[in-house]
XYZ file of C-alpha atoms in Angstrom:
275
model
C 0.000 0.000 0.000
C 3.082 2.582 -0.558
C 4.786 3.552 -3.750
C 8.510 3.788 -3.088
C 10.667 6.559 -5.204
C 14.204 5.012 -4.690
C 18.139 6.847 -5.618
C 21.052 4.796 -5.651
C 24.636 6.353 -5.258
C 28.052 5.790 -4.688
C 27.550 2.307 -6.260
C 31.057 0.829 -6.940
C 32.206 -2.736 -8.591
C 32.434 -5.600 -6.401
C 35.858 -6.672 -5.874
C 36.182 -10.887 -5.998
C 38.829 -12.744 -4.415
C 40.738 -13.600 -6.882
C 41.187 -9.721 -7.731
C 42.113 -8.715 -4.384
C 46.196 -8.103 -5.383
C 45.603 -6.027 -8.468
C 42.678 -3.823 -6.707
C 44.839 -3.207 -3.678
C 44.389 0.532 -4.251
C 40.701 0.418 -5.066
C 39.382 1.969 -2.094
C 35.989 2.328 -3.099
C 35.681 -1.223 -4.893
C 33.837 -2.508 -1.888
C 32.212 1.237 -0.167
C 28.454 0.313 0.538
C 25.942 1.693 -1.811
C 24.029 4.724 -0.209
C 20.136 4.191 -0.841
C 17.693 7.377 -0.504
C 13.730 6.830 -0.418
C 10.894 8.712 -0.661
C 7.586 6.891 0.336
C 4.397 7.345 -1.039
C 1.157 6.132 0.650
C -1.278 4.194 -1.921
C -4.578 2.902 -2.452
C -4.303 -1.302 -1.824
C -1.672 -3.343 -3.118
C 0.085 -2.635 -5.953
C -0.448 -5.019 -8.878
C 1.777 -3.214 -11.282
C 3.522 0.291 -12.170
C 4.357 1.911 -15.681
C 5.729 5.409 -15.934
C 4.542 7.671 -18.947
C 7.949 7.898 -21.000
C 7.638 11.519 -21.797
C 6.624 12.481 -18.570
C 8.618 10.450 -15.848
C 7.016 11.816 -12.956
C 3.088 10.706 -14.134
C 3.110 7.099 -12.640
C -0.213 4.351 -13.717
C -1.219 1.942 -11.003
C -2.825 -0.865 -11.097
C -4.348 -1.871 -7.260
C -5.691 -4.780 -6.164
C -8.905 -2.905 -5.538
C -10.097 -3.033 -9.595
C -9.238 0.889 -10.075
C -6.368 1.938 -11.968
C -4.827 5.387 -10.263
C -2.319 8.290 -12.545
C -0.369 9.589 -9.471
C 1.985 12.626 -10.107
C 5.437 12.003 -8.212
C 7.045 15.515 -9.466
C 7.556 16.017 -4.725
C 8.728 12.815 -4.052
C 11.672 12.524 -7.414
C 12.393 16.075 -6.501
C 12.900 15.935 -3.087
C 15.186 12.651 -3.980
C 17.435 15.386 -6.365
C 17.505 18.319 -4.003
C 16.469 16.869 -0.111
C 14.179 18.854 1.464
C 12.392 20.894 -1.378
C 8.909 19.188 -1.263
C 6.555 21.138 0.741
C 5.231 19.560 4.103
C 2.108 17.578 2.968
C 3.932 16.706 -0.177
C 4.112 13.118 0.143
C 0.470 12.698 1.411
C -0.447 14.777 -1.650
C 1.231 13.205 -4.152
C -0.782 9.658 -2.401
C -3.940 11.493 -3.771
C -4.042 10.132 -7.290
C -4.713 13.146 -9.946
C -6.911 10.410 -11.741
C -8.556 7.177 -11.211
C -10.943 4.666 -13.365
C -12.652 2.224 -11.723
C -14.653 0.674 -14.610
C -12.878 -2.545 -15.042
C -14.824 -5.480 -14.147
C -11.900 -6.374 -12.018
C -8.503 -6.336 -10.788
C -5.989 -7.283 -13.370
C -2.020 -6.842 -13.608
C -2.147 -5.488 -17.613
C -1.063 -1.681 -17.863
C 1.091 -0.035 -20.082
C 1.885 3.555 -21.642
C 2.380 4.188 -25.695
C 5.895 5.458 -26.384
C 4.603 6.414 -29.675
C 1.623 8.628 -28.138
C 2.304 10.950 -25.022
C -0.292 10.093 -22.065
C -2.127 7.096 -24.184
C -2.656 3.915 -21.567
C -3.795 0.554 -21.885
C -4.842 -1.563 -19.064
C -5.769 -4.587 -19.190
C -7.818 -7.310 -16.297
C -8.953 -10.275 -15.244
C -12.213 -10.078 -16.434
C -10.600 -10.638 -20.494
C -11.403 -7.085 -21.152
C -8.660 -3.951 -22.402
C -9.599 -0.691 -21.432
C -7.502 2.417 -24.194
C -7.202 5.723 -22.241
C -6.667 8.742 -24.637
C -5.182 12.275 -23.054
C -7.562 14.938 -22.346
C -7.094 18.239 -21.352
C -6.260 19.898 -17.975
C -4.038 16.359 -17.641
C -7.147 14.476 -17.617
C -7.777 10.805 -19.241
C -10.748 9.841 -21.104
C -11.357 5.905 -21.153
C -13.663 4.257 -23.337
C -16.578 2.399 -21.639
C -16.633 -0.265 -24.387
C -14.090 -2.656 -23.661
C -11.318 -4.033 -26.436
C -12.839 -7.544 -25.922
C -11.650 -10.762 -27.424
C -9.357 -12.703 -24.697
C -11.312 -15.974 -23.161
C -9.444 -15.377 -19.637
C -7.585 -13.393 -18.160
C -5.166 -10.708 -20.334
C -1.971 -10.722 -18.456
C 0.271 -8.022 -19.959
C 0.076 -5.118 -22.726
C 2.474 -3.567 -24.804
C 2.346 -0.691 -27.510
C 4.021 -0.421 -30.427
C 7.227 2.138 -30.104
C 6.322 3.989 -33.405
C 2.371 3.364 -34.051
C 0.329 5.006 -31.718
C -3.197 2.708 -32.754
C -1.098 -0.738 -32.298
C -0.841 -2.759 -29.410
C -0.049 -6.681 -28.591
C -1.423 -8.153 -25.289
C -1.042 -11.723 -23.937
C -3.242 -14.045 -21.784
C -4.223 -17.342 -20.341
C -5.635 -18.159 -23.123
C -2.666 -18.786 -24.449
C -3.216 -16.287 -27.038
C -0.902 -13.492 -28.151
C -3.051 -10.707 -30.002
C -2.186 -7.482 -31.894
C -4.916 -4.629 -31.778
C -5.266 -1.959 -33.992
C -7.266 0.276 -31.274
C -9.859 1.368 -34.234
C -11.330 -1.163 -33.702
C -13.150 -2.839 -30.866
C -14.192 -5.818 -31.888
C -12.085 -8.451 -31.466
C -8.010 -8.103 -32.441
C -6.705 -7.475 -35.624
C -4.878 -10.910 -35.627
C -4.523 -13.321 -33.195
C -1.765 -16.317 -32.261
C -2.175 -19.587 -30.222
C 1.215 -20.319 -29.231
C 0.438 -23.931 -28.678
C 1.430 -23.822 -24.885
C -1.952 -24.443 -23.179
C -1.126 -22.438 -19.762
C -1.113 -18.814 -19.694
C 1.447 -16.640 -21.472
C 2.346 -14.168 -18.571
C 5.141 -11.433 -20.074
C 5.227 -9.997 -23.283
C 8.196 -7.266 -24.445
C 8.502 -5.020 -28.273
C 12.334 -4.205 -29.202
C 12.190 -0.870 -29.205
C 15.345 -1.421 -31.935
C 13.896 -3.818 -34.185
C 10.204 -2.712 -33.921
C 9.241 -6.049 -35.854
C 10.536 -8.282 -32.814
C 8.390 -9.217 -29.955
C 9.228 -11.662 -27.112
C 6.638 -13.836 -24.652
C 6.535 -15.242 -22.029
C 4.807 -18.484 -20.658
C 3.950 -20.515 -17.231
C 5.587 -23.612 -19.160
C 9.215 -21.773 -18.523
C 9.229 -21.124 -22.443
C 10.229 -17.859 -24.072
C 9.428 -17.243 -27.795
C 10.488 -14.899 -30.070
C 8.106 -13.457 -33.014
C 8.568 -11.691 -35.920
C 5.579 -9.296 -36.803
C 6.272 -9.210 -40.523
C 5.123 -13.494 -40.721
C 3.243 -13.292 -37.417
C -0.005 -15.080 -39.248
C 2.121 -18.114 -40.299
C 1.361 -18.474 -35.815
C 5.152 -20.005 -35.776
C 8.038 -18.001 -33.527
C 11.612 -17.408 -35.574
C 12.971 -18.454 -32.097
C 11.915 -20.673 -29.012
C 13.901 -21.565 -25.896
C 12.462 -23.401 -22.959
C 16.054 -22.323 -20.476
C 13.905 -22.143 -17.415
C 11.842 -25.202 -15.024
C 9.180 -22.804 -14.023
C 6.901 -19.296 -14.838
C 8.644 -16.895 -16.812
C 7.621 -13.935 -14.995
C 10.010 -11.205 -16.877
C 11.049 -10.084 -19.951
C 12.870 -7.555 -21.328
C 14.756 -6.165 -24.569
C 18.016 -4.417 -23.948
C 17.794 -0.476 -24.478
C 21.069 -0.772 -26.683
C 21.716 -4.026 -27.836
C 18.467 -4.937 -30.370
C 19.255 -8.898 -30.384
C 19.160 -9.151 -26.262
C 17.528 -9.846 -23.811
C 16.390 -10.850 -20.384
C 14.375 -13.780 -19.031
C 13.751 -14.183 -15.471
C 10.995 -16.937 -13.439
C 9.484 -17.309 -10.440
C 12.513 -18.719 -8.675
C 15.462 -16.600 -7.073
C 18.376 -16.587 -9.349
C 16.823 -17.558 -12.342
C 17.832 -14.718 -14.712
C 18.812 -16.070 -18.567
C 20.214 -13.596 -21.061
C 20.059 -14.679 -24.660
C 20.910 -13.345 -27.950
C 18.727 -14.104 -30.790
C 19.924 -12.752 -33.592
């Protein structure tokens, strides 16, 4: 029931053993981090977080209560750059969201921000339905009341396209993978069955190689798909790395052919190169 706004400095590398001679006059090799946090109180438990990407500060939640709040943390990341500039109250006010929707059916763990489209949201629930928020004015959100409806269970995760601002992909336990064009409602404009028959939990677009998209499954699978022959329903790539849920996924920010895999387990983190 908090939000946490977290700065990390005076990180250093670690020094092994076996380096302990040659970083003799590496002083700082092994310092301890110094951690700075700003809390924020919130409404239930978090399900998940996205950031707007042109606006850092404007922060989506999705709570376990079925409403999705827009929180504005511009107190909480400044007072983490210059301590003791937010206001007293700050905190508490930045806890009050600046919007909230409560129309889903209920609570779900799909949310996501278009990188293409300043302010534009998708969230997603458990009830199978998408819900598109478009910008209004006076930092407002208008969301549709019709729902983007086509999953059979629950849609797990969202993502937009990084350069079309109608196109999104979302994932499910249906074991679908489907790619919207948000003109239209009724159902997606083309659909996938990976073939896993358990839910596919994570989905990540390269924001390189905008034709790439990676998923994730409760099988420990990962698949890679290529947009331009996504009909054809077959992956260029599959890997099944991991013994249970693959929770995670994530392109790198500079390297366009990797990526990150992580499951349910502690220290189950697989990086892979695909290309």
């Amino acid at each position: 029931d908090r939000l946490v706004c977290a700065k990390l400095s005076q990180l250093a590398r670690t020094r092994h053993d076996e380096d302990s001679e040659s970083d003799e006059d590496d002083d700082d090799a092994d310092d301890d981090p110094i951690v700075e946090a700003q809390t924020v109180p919130h409404h239930g438990t978090v399900n998940r977080l996205r950031l707007m990407p042109q606006s850092p500060h404007i922060c989506a939640t999705w709570s376990e209560s079925g409403s999705v709040y827009i929180h504005n943390l511009s107190a909480p990341l400044g007072n983490l750059a210059q301590p003791g500039s937010a206001a007293p109250g700050a905190m508490e006010a930045a806890g009050k969201p600046i919007f909230t929707y409560s129309g889903h059916k209920d609570e779900g763990y799909a949310l996501d921000f278009s990188p293409a489209k300043s302010g534009m949201l998708a969230s997603g629930d458990n009830a199978n339905d998408i819900h598109v928020w478009q910008p209004a004015e006076g930092g407002q959100w208008s969301v549709g009341p019709e729902p983007y409806s086509g999953h059979t269970a629950a849609v797990e995760d969202i993502a937009w396209s990084p350069v079309e601002p109608n196109v999104m992909m979302s994932c499910g336990c249906d074991s679908t993978v489907r790619v919207w064009d948000c003109r239209r409602k009724s159902g997606s404009a083309m659909t996938v069955d990976e073939g896993h028959g358990t839910d596919i939990n994570v989905l990540s677009w390269n924001k390189l190689v905008n034709y790439l998209v990676v998923t994730g499954a409760d099988d420990g699978s990962f698949r890679v798909w290529d947009l331009r022959s996504f009909s054809s329903s077959e992956p260029v790539a599959r890997f099944h790395w991991h013994s249970s849920s693959i929770t995670s996924v994530e392109w790198s920010p500079t390297e366009s052919s990797t990526l990150a895999v992580s499951t349910q387990l502690p220290k189950h983190i697989a990086y892979s190169s695909t290309l």
